[in-house]
């Protein structure tokens, strides 16, 4: 059983999961999935501190990643973070995180990334494949059974990574809607938001689109693939709620997986996407 949290009732680890995107949302998702899958592989395009790197000959580096402003953690999501990674709030405080407005914990992006990498590196069944772009999904009937990845090197060929569950954590630039349309003829409505619709001021840090991808409105959803974080609801790279939303999404995923695997019998991939996308509707700004 992974050591990043307190032991839960014994569940037989089965199958593989793939997380597209190795940022904060992707690592949070990997932390959840490690309790339910035999192997969790994070696919990340940039060179960065990586969790249990499996293979990489990358052609880019972390210097190309924009620096995000401070994140503010609400008391509710701070509790979710603690349940997933016990003691992490104290470690962030020791690294200089400060109480923000109304006792919220406030910190910059890199410290939490560093601590998440360190925590997940100690989890045997979580690895990462860096220097690779996600290039598409693998279809088997009405199910997604893996992802296609393209190493960012000259003359590299697309490779396939089989998985029982693919989690899109690619953020605002996610191509999942395009892949669903091309592979399953599934159309996902995209709602573009104005600054006046947001609960906090508009992002002045970067011109990141404000949008919601309405997967729950799609007439048909393939089994075995979901989205979270900015891939589901993008509110600007500098918006203080981005980390909170990712924690709400991963908390929802964890709850559904726990309900689906009460005796270790394995989750039902054809049901999870619909259950998940309907559940996150109850989260503010989703």
PDB file of N, CA and C in Angstrom, residues 129 131-133 135 148-160:
ATOM      1  N   UNK A 129       6.907   9.451 -17.234  1.00  0.00           N
ATOM      2  CA  UNK A 129       7.560   9.417 -18.538  1.00  0.00           C
ATOM      3  C   UNK A 129       7.636  10.860 -19.009  1.00  0.00           C
ATOM      4  N   UNK A 131       9.387  14.335 -21.130  1.00  0.00           N
ATOM      5  CA  UNK A 131       9.840  14.647 -22.481  1.00  0.00           C
ATOM      6  C   UNK A 131       8.944  14.058 -23.546  1.00  0.00           C
ATOM      7  N   UNK A 132       7.666  13.888 -23.242  1.00  0.00           N
ATOM      8  CA  UNK A 132       6.716  13.284 -24.179  1.00  0.00           C
ATOM      9  C   UNK A 132       5.448  14.132 -24.252  1.00  0.00           C
ATOM     10  N   UNK A 133       4.897  14.257 -25.461  1.00  0.00           N
ATOM     11  CA  UNK A 133       3.600  14.892 -25.651  1.00  0.00           C
ATOM     12  C   UNK A 133       2.516  13.827 -25.714  1.00  0.00           C
ATOM     13  N   UNK A 135      -0.495  12.382 -27.447  1.00  0.00           N
ATOM     14  CA  UNK A 135      -0.839  12.494 -28.867  1.00  0.00           C
ATOM     15  C   UNK A 135      -2.208  11.945 -29.208  1.00  0.00           C
ATOM     16  N   UNK A 148      -1.783   7.536 -26.542  1.00  0.00           N
ATOM     17  CA  UNK A 148      -0.647   7.586 -27.458  1.00  0.00           C
ATOM     18  C   UNK A 148       0.248   8.736 -27.028  1.00  0.00           C
ATOM     19  N   UNK A 149       1.539   8.492 -26.980  1.00  0.00           N
ATOM     20  CA  UNK A 149       2.478   9.533 -26.580  1.00  0.00           C
ATOM     21  C   UNK A 149       3.585   9.637 -27.625  1.00  0.00           C
ATOM     22  N   UNK A 150       4.091  10.852 -27.787  1.00  0.00           N
ATOM     23  CA  UNK A 150       5.143  11.122 -28.769  1.00  0.00           C
ATOM     24  C   UNK A 150       6.333  11.751 -28.062  1.00  0.00           C
ATOM     25  N   UNK A 151       7.466  11.032 -27.964  1.00  0.00           N
ATOM     26  CA  UNK A 151       8.667  11.626 -27.359  1.00  0.00           C
ATOM     27  C   UNK A 151       9.097  12.872 -28.118  1.00  0.00           C
ATOM     28  N   UNK A 152       9.566  13.880 -27.416  1.00  0.00           N
ATOM     29  CA  UNK A 152       9.951  15.152 -28.032  1.00  0.00           C
ATOM     30  C   UNK A 152      11.417  15.114 -28.482  1.00  0.00           C
ATOM     31  N   UNK A 153      11.711  14.134 -29.286  1.00  0.00           N
ATOM     32  CA  UNK A 153      13.053  13.984 -29.839  1.00  0.00           C
ATOM     33  C   UNK A 153      12.938  13.812 -31.344  1.00  0.00           C
ATOM     34  N   UNK A 154      14.024  14.071 -32.047  1.00  0.00           N
ATOM     35  CA  UNK A 154      14.019  13.941 -33.505  1.00  0.00           C
ATOM     36  C   UNK A 154      13.788  12.492 -33.906  1.00  0.00           C
ATOM     37  N   UNK A 155      12.968  12.312 -34.932  1.00  0.00           N
ATOM     38  CA  UNK A 155      12.694  10.991 -35.505  1.00  0.00           C
ATOM     39  C   UNK A 155      12.015  10.033 -34.529  1.00  0.00           C
ATOM     40  N   UNK A 156      11.403  10.572 -33.490  1.00  0.00           N
ATOM     41  CA  UNK A 156      10.712   9.706 -32.530  1.00  0.00           C
ATOM     42  C   UNK A 156       9.398   9.218 -33.115  1.00  0.00           C
ATOM     43  N   UNK A 157       9.010   8.031 -32.742  1.00  0.00           N
ATOM     44  CA  UNK A 157       7.753   7.445 -33.202  1.00  0.00           C
ATOM     45  C   UNK A 157       6.742   7.454 -32.065  1.00  0.00           C
ATOM     46  N   UNK A 158       5.478   7.540 -32.439  1.00  0.00           N
ATOM     47  CA  UNK A 158       4.415   7.476 -31.440  1.00  0.00           C
ATOM     48  C   UNK A 158       4.417   6.104 -30.788  1.00  0.00           C
ATOM     49  N   UNK A 159       4.275   6.076 -29.475  1.00  0.00           N
ATOM     50  CA  UNK A 159       4.177   4.820 -28.753  1.00  0.00           C
ATOM     51  C   UNK A 159       2.854   4.770 -28.015  1.00  0.00           C
ATOM     52  N   UNK A 160       2.383   3.583 -27.707  1.00  0.00           N
ATOM     53  CA  UNK A 160       1.126   3.433 -26.998  1.00  0.00           C
ATOM     54  C   UNK A 160       1.385   3.025 -25.548  1.00  0.00           C
TER      55      UNK A 160
END
